[in-house]
Amino acid sequence: MADQGNGGRAQGPSGAREQFESILGSSLQEQLGDIQRQVREHARKLADVQRELAERTATARSKDRAISVTVGIQGEVQEIKFHNEDYRQMDPVRLGKTLVELIGRAQAEGAEAARAAFEPLRGKGAEMRRSMLAGSPIEDMLAPLRDMTKGYRPAPKERRGDGDG
């Protein structure tokens, strides 16, 4: 009578684990362990790329080499440098247009660097999701539910009449 009141089930995490293993088997636990390792590795790689990009900049220089603009990888202007006195001869409109052009070029270069850095990680989430479910006991369990709900669209919510609070 030691397990009275608990329906004969073992108490605590080890009992739940034993029950889980008996229902789904240890192969599912191995799959879940593999999935967790993949997710941790992907998160680590993502964090590494983000750290690397946080330190990178992009610089564009004018054709006449008089001005350069440096932006952070997020596109924020970090520095505008005048390399000689030529900019003083520019009328304000030309100087403004040059600065806007250089900022845009540097931002585009930074955006391309970010895209290239993340490229190896693109699609990994979907790839992991497919590998997690394809041919696994979880997929087998979810298949009948997916079949039952194919084409299901919830009914539109009824609208209350105007003015009746």
Short mmCIF file of N, CA, C and O in Angstrom, two decimals, residues 14-147:
data_model
loop_
_atom_site.label_atom_id
_atom_site.label_comp_id
_atom_site.label_asym_id
_atom_site.label_seq_id
_atom_site.Cartn_x
_atom_site.Cartn_y
_atom_site.Cartn_z
N SER A 14 12.48 10.41 -11.65
CA SER A 14 12.93 9.13 -12.19
C SER A 14 11.74 8.26 -12.55
O SER A 14 11.77 7.53 -13.54
N GLY A 15 10.67 8.33 -11.78
CA GLY A 15 9.47 7.57 -12.10
C GLY A 15 8.82 8.07 -13.37
O GLY A 15 8.37 7.28 -14.20
N ALA A 16 8.79 9.37 -13.55
CA ALA A 16 8.22 9.95 -14.77
C ALA A 16 9.08 9.55 -15.97
O ALA A 16 8.55 9.24 -17.04
N ARG A 17 10.39 9.54 -15.78
CA ARG A 17 11.27 9.15 -16.87
C ARG A 17 11.04 7.70 -17.26
O ARG A 17 10.97 7.36 -18.44
N GLU A 18 10.92 6.83 -16.27
CA GLU A 18 10.66 5.42 -16.55
C GLU A 18 9.35 5.24 -17.30
O GLU A 18 9.25 4.47 -18.23
N GLN A 19 8.34 6.00 -16.87
CA GLN A 19 7.04 5.91 -17.53
C GLN A 19 7.15 6.42 -18.98
O GLN A 19 6.64 5.80 -19.90
N PHE A 20 7.86 7.53 -19.16
CA PHE A 20 8.06 8.10 -20.49
C PHE A 20 8.78 7.09 -21.39
O PHE A 20 8.38 6.85 -22.53
N GLU A 21 9.86 6.50 -20.87
CA GLU A 21 10.62 5.51 -21.64
C GLU A 21 9.76 4.31 -22.00
O GLU A 21 9.86 3.78 -23.11
N SER A 22 8.91 3.89 -21.08
CA SER A 22 8.09 2.72 -21.37
C SER A 22 7.05 3.02 -22.44
O SER A 22 6.69 2.15 -23.22
N ILE A 23 6.59 4.26 -22.52
CA ILE A 23 5.59 4.62 -23.52
C ILE A 23 6.23 4.84 -24.89
O ILE A 23 5.78 4.31 -25.90
N LEU A 24 7.30 5.63 -24.94
CA LEU A 24 7.87 6.02 -26.22
C LEU A 24 9.21 5.39 -26.54
O LEU A 24 9.69 5.48 -27.66
N GLY A 25 9.85 4.80 -25.57
CA GLY A 25 11.13 4.13 -25.82
C GLY A 25 12.30 5.07 -25.70
O GLY A 25 12.18 6.28 -25.83
N SER A 26 13.46 4.49 -25.47
CA SER A 26 14.67 5.30 -25.27
C SER A 26 15.17 5.90 -26.57
O SER A 26 15.90 6.89 -26.55
N SER A 27 14.77 5.36 -27.73
CA SER A 27 15.24 5.94 -29.00
C SER A 27 14.71 7.36 -29.16
O SER A 27 15.40 8.22 -29.70
N LEU A 28 13.51 7.63 -28.68
CA LEU A 28 12.97 8.98 -28.75
C LEU A 28 13.79 9.91 -27.86
O LEU A 28 14.11 11.03 -28.25
N GLN A 29 14.18 9.41 -26.69
CA GLN A 29 15.01 10.23 -25.81
C GLN A 29 16.35 10.53 -26.46
O GLN A 29 16.87 11.64 -26.34
N GLU A 30 16.92 9.58 -27.15
CA GLU A 30 18.17 9.80 -27.87
C GLU A 30 17.98 10.86 -28.95
O GLU A 30 18.81 11.73 -29.13
N GLN A 31 16.86 10.77 -29.67
CA GLN A 31 16.56 11.76 -30.70
C GLN A 31 16.42 13.15 -30.07
O GLN A 31 16.94 14.13 -30.61
N LEU A 32 15.72 13.22 -28.95
CA LEU A 32 15.55 14.52 -28.29
C LEU A 32 16.89 15.06 -27.81
O LEU A 32 17.16 16.25 -27.91
N GLY A 33 17.76 14.19 -27.32
CA GLY A 33 19.10 14.61 -26.91
C GLY A 33 19.89 15.15 -28.09
O GLY A 33 20.57 16.18 -27.98
N ASP A 34 19.80 14.47 -29.24
CA ASP A 34 20.46 14.94 -30.46
C ASP A 34 19.92 16.30 -30.88
O ASP A 34 20.68 17.20 -31.27
N ILE A 35 18.61 16.45 -30.81
CA ILE A 35 17.98 17.72 -31.17
C ILE A 35 18.48 18.83 -30.26
O ILE A 35 18.83 19.92 -30.74
N GLN A 36 18.53 18.58 -28.97
CA GLN A 36 19.02 19.59 -28.04
C GLN A 36 20.46 19.98 -28.35
O GLN A 36 20.81 21.16 -28.31
N ARG A 37 21.30 19.01 -28.68
CA ARG A 37 22.69 19.31 -29.03
C ARG A 37 22.75 20.16 -30.31
O ARG A 37 23.52 21.11 -30.39
N GLN A 38 21.93 19.82 -31.30
CA GLN A 38 21.90 20.59 -32.54
C GLN A 38 21.46 22.03 -32.28
O GLN A 38 22.04 22.97 -32.83
N VAL A 39 20.44 22.20 -31.45
CA VAL A 39 19.93 23.54 -31.14
C VAL A 39 21.00 24.35 -30.41
O VAL A 39 21.24 25.52 -30.72
N ARG A 40 21.66 23.73 -29.42
CA ARG A 40 22.73 24.44 -28.69
C ARG A 40 23.87 24.84 -29.63
O ARG A 40 24.39 25.95 -29.56
N GLU A 41 24.26 23.95 -30.53
CA GLU A 41 25.34 24.24 -31.48
C GLU A 41 24.95 25.37 -32.42
O GLU A 41 25.74 26.27 -32.70
N HIS A 42 23.72 25.34 -32.91
CA HIS A 42 23.23 26.39 -33.80
C HIS A 42 23.20 27.73 -33.07
O HIS A 42 23.62 28.75 -33.62
N ALA A 43 22.73 27.73 -31.83
CA ALA A 43 22.69 28.97 -31.03
C ALA A 43 24.10 29.50 -30.79
O ALA A 43 24.34 30.71 -30.85
N ARG A 44 25.06 28.60 -30.55
CA ARG A 44 26.44 29.02 -30.33
C ARG A 44 27.01 29.67 -31.60
O ARG A 44 27.63 30.73 -31.55
N LYS A 45 26.77 29.03 -32.75
CA LYS A 45 27.26 29.59 -34.02
C LYS A 45 26.64 30.94 -34.30
O LYS A 45 27.31 31.87 -34.75
N LEU A 46 25.35 31.06 -34.03
CA LEU A 46 24.65 32.32 -34.24
C LEU A 46 25.24 33.41 -33.35
O LEU A 46 25.50 34.53 -33.81
N ALA A 47 25.48 33.10 -32.09
CA ALA A 47 26.08 34.07 -31.17
C ALA A 47 27.48 34.47 -31.62
O ALA A 47 27.86 35.64 -31.53
N ASP A 48 28.26 33.50 -32.12
CA ASP A 48 29.60 33.81 -32.63
C ASP A 48 29.54 34.79 -33.79
O ASP A 48 30.31 35.76 -33.84
N VAL A 49 28.63 34.56 -34.72
CA VAL A 49 28.49 35.46 -35.88
C VAL A 49 28.06 36.84 -35.41
O VAL A 49 28.59 37.86 -35.88
N GLN A 50 27.12 36.90 -34.48
CA GLN A 50 26.65 38.20 -33.98
C GLN A 50 27.78 38.96 -33.30
O GLN A 50 27.92 40.17 -33.50
N ARG A 51 28.61 38.26 -32.50
CA ARG A 51 29.75 38.92 -31.85
C ARG A 51 30.74 39.44 -32.88
O ARG A 51 31.24 40.56 -32.78
N GLU A 52 31.02 38.61 -33.88
CA GLU A 52 31.96 39.03 -34.93
C GLU A 52 31.45 40.27 -35.66
O GLU A 52 32.20 41.21 -35.90
N LEU A 53 30.17 40.25 -36.00
CA LEU A 53 29.61 41.38 -36.75
C LEU A 53 29.54 42.65 -35.92
O LEU A 53 29.67 43.75 -36.46
N ALA A 54 29.35 42.52 -34.62
CA ALA A 54 29.26 43.70 -33.75
C ALA A 54 30.55 44.50 -33.79
O ALA A 54 30.54 45.72 -33.55
N GLU A 55 31.66 43.85 -34.10
CA GLU A 55 32.96 44.51 -34.13
C GLU A 55 33.35 45.00 -35.52
O GLU A 55 34.33 45.72 -35.67
N ARG A 56 32.60 44.63 -36.55
CA ARG A 56 32.97 44.97 -37.92
C ARG A 56 32.41 46.33 -38.32
O ARG A 56 31.39 46.77 -37.82
N THR A 57 33.11 46.94 -39.26
CA THR A 57 32.66 48.20 -39.84
C THR A 57 32.82 48.10 -41.35
O THR A 57 33.47 47.19 -41.86
N ALA A 58 32.22 49.05 -42.03
CA ALA A 58 32.38 49.18 -43.48
C ALA A 58 32.70 50.63 -43.79
O ALA A 58 32.10 51.54 -43.19
N THR A 59 33.61 50.85 -44.71
CA THR A 59 34.04 52.21 -45.05
C THR A 59 33.92 52.43 -46.55
O THR A 59 34.30 51.57 -47.35
N ALA A 60 33.39 53.60 -46.92
CA ALA A 60 33.34 54.01 -48.32
C ALA A 60 34.11 55.32 -48.44
O ALA A 60 34.03 56.19 -47.56
N ARG A 61 34.85 55.45 -49.54
CA ARG A 61 35.67 56.64 -49.74
C ARG A 61 35.28 57.29 -51.07
O ARG A 61 35.01 56.60 -52.05
N SER A 62 35.28 58.61 -51.09
CA SER A 62 34.89 59.33 -52.30
C SER A 62 35.91 59.10 -53.41
O SER A 62 37.07 58.75 -53.16
N LYS A 63 35.46 59.31 -54.66
CA LYS A 63 36.32 59.08 -55.82
C LYS A 63 37.58 59.93 -55.77
O LYS A 63 38.64 59.49 -56.18
N ASP A 64 37.44 61.13 -55.27
CA ASP A 64 38.60 62.01 -55.21
C ASP A 64 39.45 61.77 -53.95
O ASP A 64 40.42 62.48 -53.71
N ARG A 65 39.05 60.76 -53.14
CA ARG A 65 39.78 60.34 -51.94
C ARG A 65 39.78 61.40 -50.84
O ARG A 65 40.53 61.29 -49.89
N ALA A 66 38.92 62.39 -50.94
CA ALA A 66 38.91 63.48 -49.98
C ALA A 66 38.12 63.14 -48.71
O ALA A 66 38.43 63.64 -47.63
N ILE A 67 37.09 62.29 -48.85
CA ILE A 67 36.18 62.02 -47.73
C ILE A 67 35.96 60.52 -47.62
O ILE A 67 35.84 59.82 -48.63
N SER A 68 35.86 60.03 -46.38
CA SER A 68 35.45 58.64 -46.16
C SER A 68 34.44 58.60 -45.03
O SER A 68 34.44 59.46 -44.14
N VAL A 69 33.56 57.61 -45.13
CA VAL A 69 32.54 57.41 -44.11
C VAL A 69 32.63 55.97 -43.64
O VAL A 69 32.69 55.05 -44.46
N THR A 70 32.63 55.78 -42.33
CA THR A 70 32.66 54.44 -41.74
C THR A 70 31.36 54.24 -40.97
O THR A 70 30.94 55.10 -40.20
N VAL A 71 30.74 53.07 -41.21
CA VAL A 71 29.49 52.72 -40.51
C VAL A 71 29.68 51.39 -39.80
O VAL A 71 30.49 50.56 -40.21
N GLY A 72 28.89 51.20 -38.74
CA GLY A 72 28.84 49.91 -38.08
C GLY A 72 28.00 48.96 -38.90
O GLY A 72 27.34 49.35 -39.86
N ILE A 73 28.01 47.71 -38.53
CA ILE A 73 27.32 46.69 -39.31
C ILE A 73 25.80 46.90 -39.30
O ILE A 73 25.09 46.45 -40.19
N GLN A 74 25.31 47.64 -38.31
CA GLN A 74 23.87 47.98 -38.27
C GLN A 74 23.56 49.21 -39.11
O GLN A 74 22.42 49.63 -39.20
N GLY A 75 24.60 49.81 -39.70
CA GLY A 75 24.39 50.97 -40.57
C GLY A 75 24.58 52.30 -39.88
O GLY A 75 24.47 53.35 -40.53
N GLU A 76 24.89 52.31 -38.60
CA GLU A 76 25.07 53.57 -37.88
C GLU A 76 26.40 54.23 -38.27
O GLU A 76 27.42 53.57 -38.33
N VAL A 77 26.34 55.52 -38.55
CA VAL A 77 27.55 56.25 -38.93
C VAL A 77 28.45 56.36 -37.71
O VAL A 77 28.05 56.85 -36.66
N GLN A 78 29.69 55.89 -37.87
CA GLN A 78 30.65 55.94 -36.77
C GLN A 78 31.70 57.02 -36.97
O GLN A 78 32.24 57.54 -36.00
N GLU A 79 31.99 57.31 -38.24
CA GLU A 79 33.04 58.29 -38.48
C GLU A 79 32.89 58.88 -39.87
O GLU A 79 32.59 58.18 -40.83
N ILE A 80 33.11 60.19 -39.97
CA ILE A 80 33.23 60.89 -41.24
C ILE A 80 34.60 61.55 -41.20
O ILE A 80 34.90 62.29 -40.27
N LYS A 81 35.42 61.21 -42.18
CA LYS A 81 36.80 61.72 -42.21
C LYS A 81 37.03 62.56 -43.45
O LYS A 81 36.68 62.16 -44.56
N PHE A 82 37.64 63.71 -43.23
CA PHE A 82 38.06 64.57 -44.33
C PHE A 82 39.58 64.42 -44.43
O PHE A 82 40.31 64.81 -43.53
N HIS A 83 40.06 63.81 -45.53
CA HIS A 83 41.46 63.45 -45.66
C HIS A 83 42.34 64.58 -46.16
O HIS A 83 43.57 64.49 -46.09
N ASN A 84 41.74 65.62 -46.68
CA ASN A 84 42.48 66.80 -47.11
C ASN A 84 41.53 67.99 -47.06
O ASN A 84 40.42 67.88 -46.55
N GLU A 85 41.93 69.09 -47.60
CA GLU A 85 41.12 70.32 -47.53
C GLU A 85 40.18 70.49 -48.73
O GLU A 85 39.47 71.48 -48.81
N ASP A 86 40.16 69.52 -49.65
CA ASP A 86 39.35 69.65 -50.87
C ASP A 86 37.86 69.85 -50.57
O ASP A 86 37.16 70.52 -51.32
N TYR A 87 37.38 69.27 -49.49
CA TYR A 87 35.96 69.39 -49.16
C TYR A 87 35.56 70.85 -48.96
O TYR A 87 34.41 71.23 -49.17
N ARG A 88 36.50 71.69 -48.57
CA ARG A 88 36.19 73.12 -48.32
C ARG A 88 35.82 73.83 -49.62
O ARG A 88 35.14 74.86 -49.59
N GLN A 89 36.24 73.29 -50.75
CA GLN A 89 35.95 73.90 -52.04
C GLN A 89 34.59 73.46 -52.58
O GLN A 89 34.10 74.02 -53.56
N MET A 90 33.99 72.45 -51.96
CA MET A 90 32.70 71.95 -52.43
C MET A 90 31.59 72.88 -51.96
O MET A 90 31.62 73.38 -50.84
N ASP A 91 30.61 73.05 -52.83
CA ASP A 91 29.43 73.80 -52.37
C ASP A 91 28.65 72.88 -51.43
O ASP A 91 28.78 71.65 -51.49
N PRO A 92 27.86 73.44 -50.53
CA PRO A 92 27.15 72.63 -49.53
C PRO A 92 26.28 71.53 -50.12
O PRO A 92 26.21 70.43 -49.57
N VAL A 93 25.63 71.77 -51.24
CA VAL A 93 24.77 70.76 -51.86
C VAL A 93 25.61 69.56 -52.31
O VAL A 93 25.27 68.41 -52.03
N ARG A 94 26.73 69.82 -52.96
CA ARG A 94 27.60 68.73 -53.42
C ARG A 94 28.18 67.97 -52.23
O ARG A 94 28.25 66.74 -52.25
N LEU A 95 28.60 68.68 -51.21
CA LEU A 95 29.14 68.03 -50.02
C LEU A 95 28.08 67.13 -49.38
O LEU A 95 28.35 65.97 -49.03
N GLY A 96 26.86 67.63 -49.25
CA GLY A 96 25.77 66.84 -48.69
C GLY A 96 25.48 65.59 -49.51
O GLY A 96 25.34 64.49 -48.96
N LYS A 97 25.41 65.75 -50.84
CA LYS A 97 25.16 64.60 -51.72
C LYS A 97 26.28 63.57 -51.62
O LYS A 97 26.03 62.37 -51.61
N THR A 98 27.51 64.04 -51.54
CA THR A 98 28.65 63.13 -51.41
C THR A 98 28.56 62.34 -50.12
O THR A 98 28.76 61.11 -50.11
N LEU A 99 28.24 63.03 -49.03
CA LEU A 99 28.12 62.34 -47.74
C LEU A 99 26.99 61.30 -47.77
O LEU A 99 27.17 60.17 -47.30
N VAL A 100 25.85 61.66 -48.33
CA VAL A 100 24.71 60.73 -48.40
C VAL A 100 25.09 59.51 -49.26
O VAL A 100 24.81 58.37 -48.89
N GLU A 101 25.78 59.75 -50.38
CA GLU A 101 26.20 58.65 -51.25
C GLU A 101 27.17 57.73 -50.51
O GLU A 101 27.05 56.50 -50.55
N LEU A 102 28.15 58.31 -49.81
CA LEU A 102 29.13 57.49 -49.09
C LEU A 102 28.49 56.69 -47.96
O LEU A 102 28.82 55.52 -47.75
N ILE A 103 27.58 57.31 -47.25
CA ILE A 103 26.87 56.60 -46.18
C ILE A 103 26.10 55.42 -46.77
O ILE A 103 26.16 54.30 -46.26
N GLY A 104 25.40 55.64 -47.86
CA GLY A 104 24.64 54.56 -48.51
C GLY A 104 25.53 53.43 -48.99
O GLY A 104 25.20 52.25 -48.81
N ARG A 105 26.66 53.77 -49.59
CA ARG A 105 27.59 52.73 -50.06
C ARG A 105 28.15 51.93 -48.90
O ARG A 105 28.25 50.70 -48.97
N ALA A 106 28.55 52.62 -47.83
CA ALA A 106 29.10 51.92 -46.67
C ALA A 106 28.04 51.03 -46.02
O ALA A 106 28.32 49.90 -45.62
N GLN A 107 26.81 51.53 -45.93
CA GLN A 107 25.73 50.72 -45.36
C GLN A 107 25.45 49.49 -46.22
O GLN A 107 25.23 48.40 -45.68
N ALA A 108 25.46 49.64 -47.53
CA ALA A 108 25.23 48.50 -48.42
C ALA A 108 26.35 47.47 -48.26
O ALA A 108 26.09 46.26 -48.23
N GLU A 109 27.59 47.94 -48.14
CA GLU A 109 28.71 47.03 -47.93
C GLU A 109 28.57 46.29 -46.61
O GLU A 109 28.80 45.08 -46.52
N GLY A 110 28.15 47.01 -45.56
CA GLY A 110 27.93 46.37 -44.25
C GLY A 110 26.81 45.36 -44.29
O GLY A 110 26.93 44.26 -43.71
N ALA A 111 25.73 45.69 -44.98
CA ALA A 111 24.60 44.76 -45.09
C ALA A 111 25.01 43.50 -45.85
O ALA A 111 24.62 42.38 -45.47
N GLU A 112 25.82 43.65 -46.88
CA GLU A 112 26.30 42.49 -47.64
C GLU A 112 27.21 41.63 -46.77
O GLU A 112 27.14 40.40 -46.81
N ALA A 113 28.06 42.26 -45.96
CA ALA A 113 28.93 41.50 -45.06
C ALA A 113 28.10 40.71 -44.05
O ALA A 113 28.40 39.55 -43.75
N ALA A 114 27.03 41.32 -43.53
CA ALA A 114 26.16 40.63 -42.57
C ALA A 114 25.45 39.45 -43.25
O ALA A 114 25.37 38.35 -42.70
N ARG A 115 24.95 39.68 -44.46
CA ARG A 115 24.27 38.61 -45.18
C ARG A 115 25.22 37.44 -45.41
O ARG A 115 24.88 36.29 -45.19
N ALA A 116 26.44 37.75 -45.83
CA ALA A 116 27.43 36.70 -46.10
C ALA A 116 27.79 35.95 -44.82
O ALA A 116 27.98 34.73 -44.85
N ALA A 117 27.88 36.66 -43.71
CA ALA A 117 28.24 36.01 -42.44
C ALA A 117 27.14 35.06 -41.97
O ALA A 117 27.43 34.01 -41.40
N PHE A 118 25.88 35.42 -42.21
CA PHE A 118 24.77 34.58 -41.77
C PHE A 118 24.41 33.49 -42.79
O PHE A 118 23.67 32.56 -42.46
N GLU A 119 24.91 33.59 -44.00
CA GLU A 119 24.56 32.65 -45.07
C GLU A 119 24.73 31.19 -44.66
O GLU A 119 23.85 30.37 -44.92
N PRO A 120 25.86 30.82 -44.04
CA PRO A 120 26.02 29.40 -43.66
C PRO A 120 24.96 28.91 -42.67
O PRO A 120 24.73 27.71 -42.56
N LEU A 121 24.31 29.83 -41.97
CA LEU A 121 23.31 29.44 -40.97
C LEU A 121 21.89 29.45 -41.51
O LEU A 121 20.97 28.97 -40.86
N ARG A 122 21.71 30.00 -42.72
CA ARG A 122 20.36 30.09 -43.31
C ARG A 122 19.77 28.71 -43.51
O ARG A 122 20.43 27.79 -43.95
N GLY A 123 18.52 28.59 -43.16
CA GLY A 123 17.79 27.34 -43.38
C GLY A 123 18.08 26.26 -42.36
O GLY A 123 17.48 25.20 -42.41
N LYS A 124 18.99 26.50 -41.43
CA LYS A 124 19.33 25.46 -40.44
C LYS A 124 18.15 25.16 -39.52
O LYS A 124 17.95 24.02 -39.14
N GLY A 125 17.37 26.18 -39.18
CA GLY A 125 16.21 25.95 -38.31
C GLY A 125 15.20 25.02 -38.97
O GLY A 125 14.75 24.04 -38.37
N ALA A 126 14.88 25.29 -40.23
CA ALA A 126 13.93 24.44 -40.95
C ALA A 126 14.52 23.05 -41.15
O ALA A 126 13.82 22.05 -41.03
N GLU A 127 15.82 23.01 -41.44
CA GLU A 127 16.49 21.72 -41.63
C GLU A 127 16.45 20.90 -40.34
O GLU A 127 16.16 19.70 -40.38
N MET A 128 16.70 21.54 -39.20
CA MET A 128 16.64 20.83 -37.92
C MET A 128 15.22 20.34 -37.64
O MET A 128 15.01 19.23 -37.19
N ARG A 129 14.23 21.21 -37.92
CA ARG A 129 12.83 20.85 -37.68
C ARG A 129 12.46 19.62 -38.51
O ARG A 129 11.85 18.68 -38.00
N ARG A 130 12.86 19.59 -39.79
CA ARG A 130 12.57 18.43 -40.65
C ARG A 130 13.27 17.18 -40.12
O ARG A 130 12.67 16.11 -40.05
N SER A 131 14.54 17.33 -39.74
CA SER A 131 15.27 16.15 -39.26
C SER A 131 14.71 15.66 -37.93
O SER A 131 14.78 14.48 -37.63
N MET A 132 14.14 16.57 -37.16
CA MET A 132 13.57 16.17 -35.87
C MET A 132 12.31 15.35 -36.05
O MET A 132 12.05 14.44 -35.28
N LEU A 133 11.53 15.70 -37.05
CA LEU A 133 10.21 15.08 -37.17
C LEU A 133 10.13 13.98 -38.22
O LEU A 133 9.34 13.06 -38.08
N ALA A 134 10.91 14.08 -39.25
CA ALA A 134 10.79 13.11 -40.35
C ALA A 134 11.15 11.71 -39.88
O ALA A 134 12.25 11.46 -39.44
N GLY A 135 10.19 10.82 -39.96
CA GLY A 135 10.41 9.43 -39.62
C GLY A 135 10.61 9.15 -38.14
O GLY A 135 11.04 8.08 -37.78
N SER A 136 10.28 10.08 -37.29
CA SER A 136 10.47 9.87 -35.86
C SER A 136 9.15 9.44 -35.21
O SER A 136 8.08 9.62 -35.79
N PRO A 137 9.22 8.88 -34.01
CA PRO A 137 7.99 8.52 -33.31
C PRO A 137 7.08 9.73 -33.09
O PRO A 137 5.87 9.60 -33.11
N ILE A 138 7.68 10.92 -32.92
CA ILE A 138 6.85 12.12 -32.74
C ILE A 138 6.04 12.36 -34.00
O ILE A 138 4.85 12.62 -33.95
N GLU A 139 6.69 12.28 -35.16
CA GLU A 139 6.00 12.48 -36.43
C GLU A 139 4.90 11.43 -36.59
O GLU A 139 3.80 11.74 -37.02
N ASP A 140 5.20 10.19 -36.23
CA ASP A 140 4.22 9.13 -36.33
C ASP A 140 3.00 9.42 -35.45
O ASP A 140 1.87 9.17 -35.84
N MET A 141 3.26 9.97 -34.27
CA MET A 141 2.15 10.30 -33.36
C MET A 141 1.34 11.48 -33.88
O MET A 141 0.13 11.53 -33.72
N LEU A 142 2.03 12.47 -34.52
CA LEU A 142 1.34 13.67 -34.97
C LEU A 142 0.63 13.49 -36.30
O LEU A 142 -0.28 14.25 -36.63
N ALA A 143 1.02 12.48 -37.09
CA ALA A 143 0.45 12.29 -38.43
C ALA A 143 -1.08 12.20 -38.43
O ALA A 143 -1.73 12.90 -39.22
N PRO A 144 -1.71 11.38 -37.56
CA PRO A 144 -3.18 11.33 -37.60
C PRO A 144 -3.82 12.68 -37.25
O PRO A 144 -4.84 13.06 -37.85
N LEU A 145 -3.22 13.42 -36.35
CA LEU A 145 -3.75 14.74 -35.99
C LEU A 145 -3.64 15.69 -37.18
O LEU A 145 -4.58 16.43 -37.49
N ARG A 146 -2.52 15.65 -37.88
CA ARG A 146 -2.36 16.50 -39.06
C ARG A 146 -3.38 16.13 -40.13
O ARG A 146 -3.95 17.00 -40.77
N ASP A 147 -3.60 14.83 -40.33
CA ASP A 147 -4.57 14.38 -41.32
C ASP A 147 -5.97 14.87 -40.97
O ASP A 147 -6.73 15.31 -41.84
#
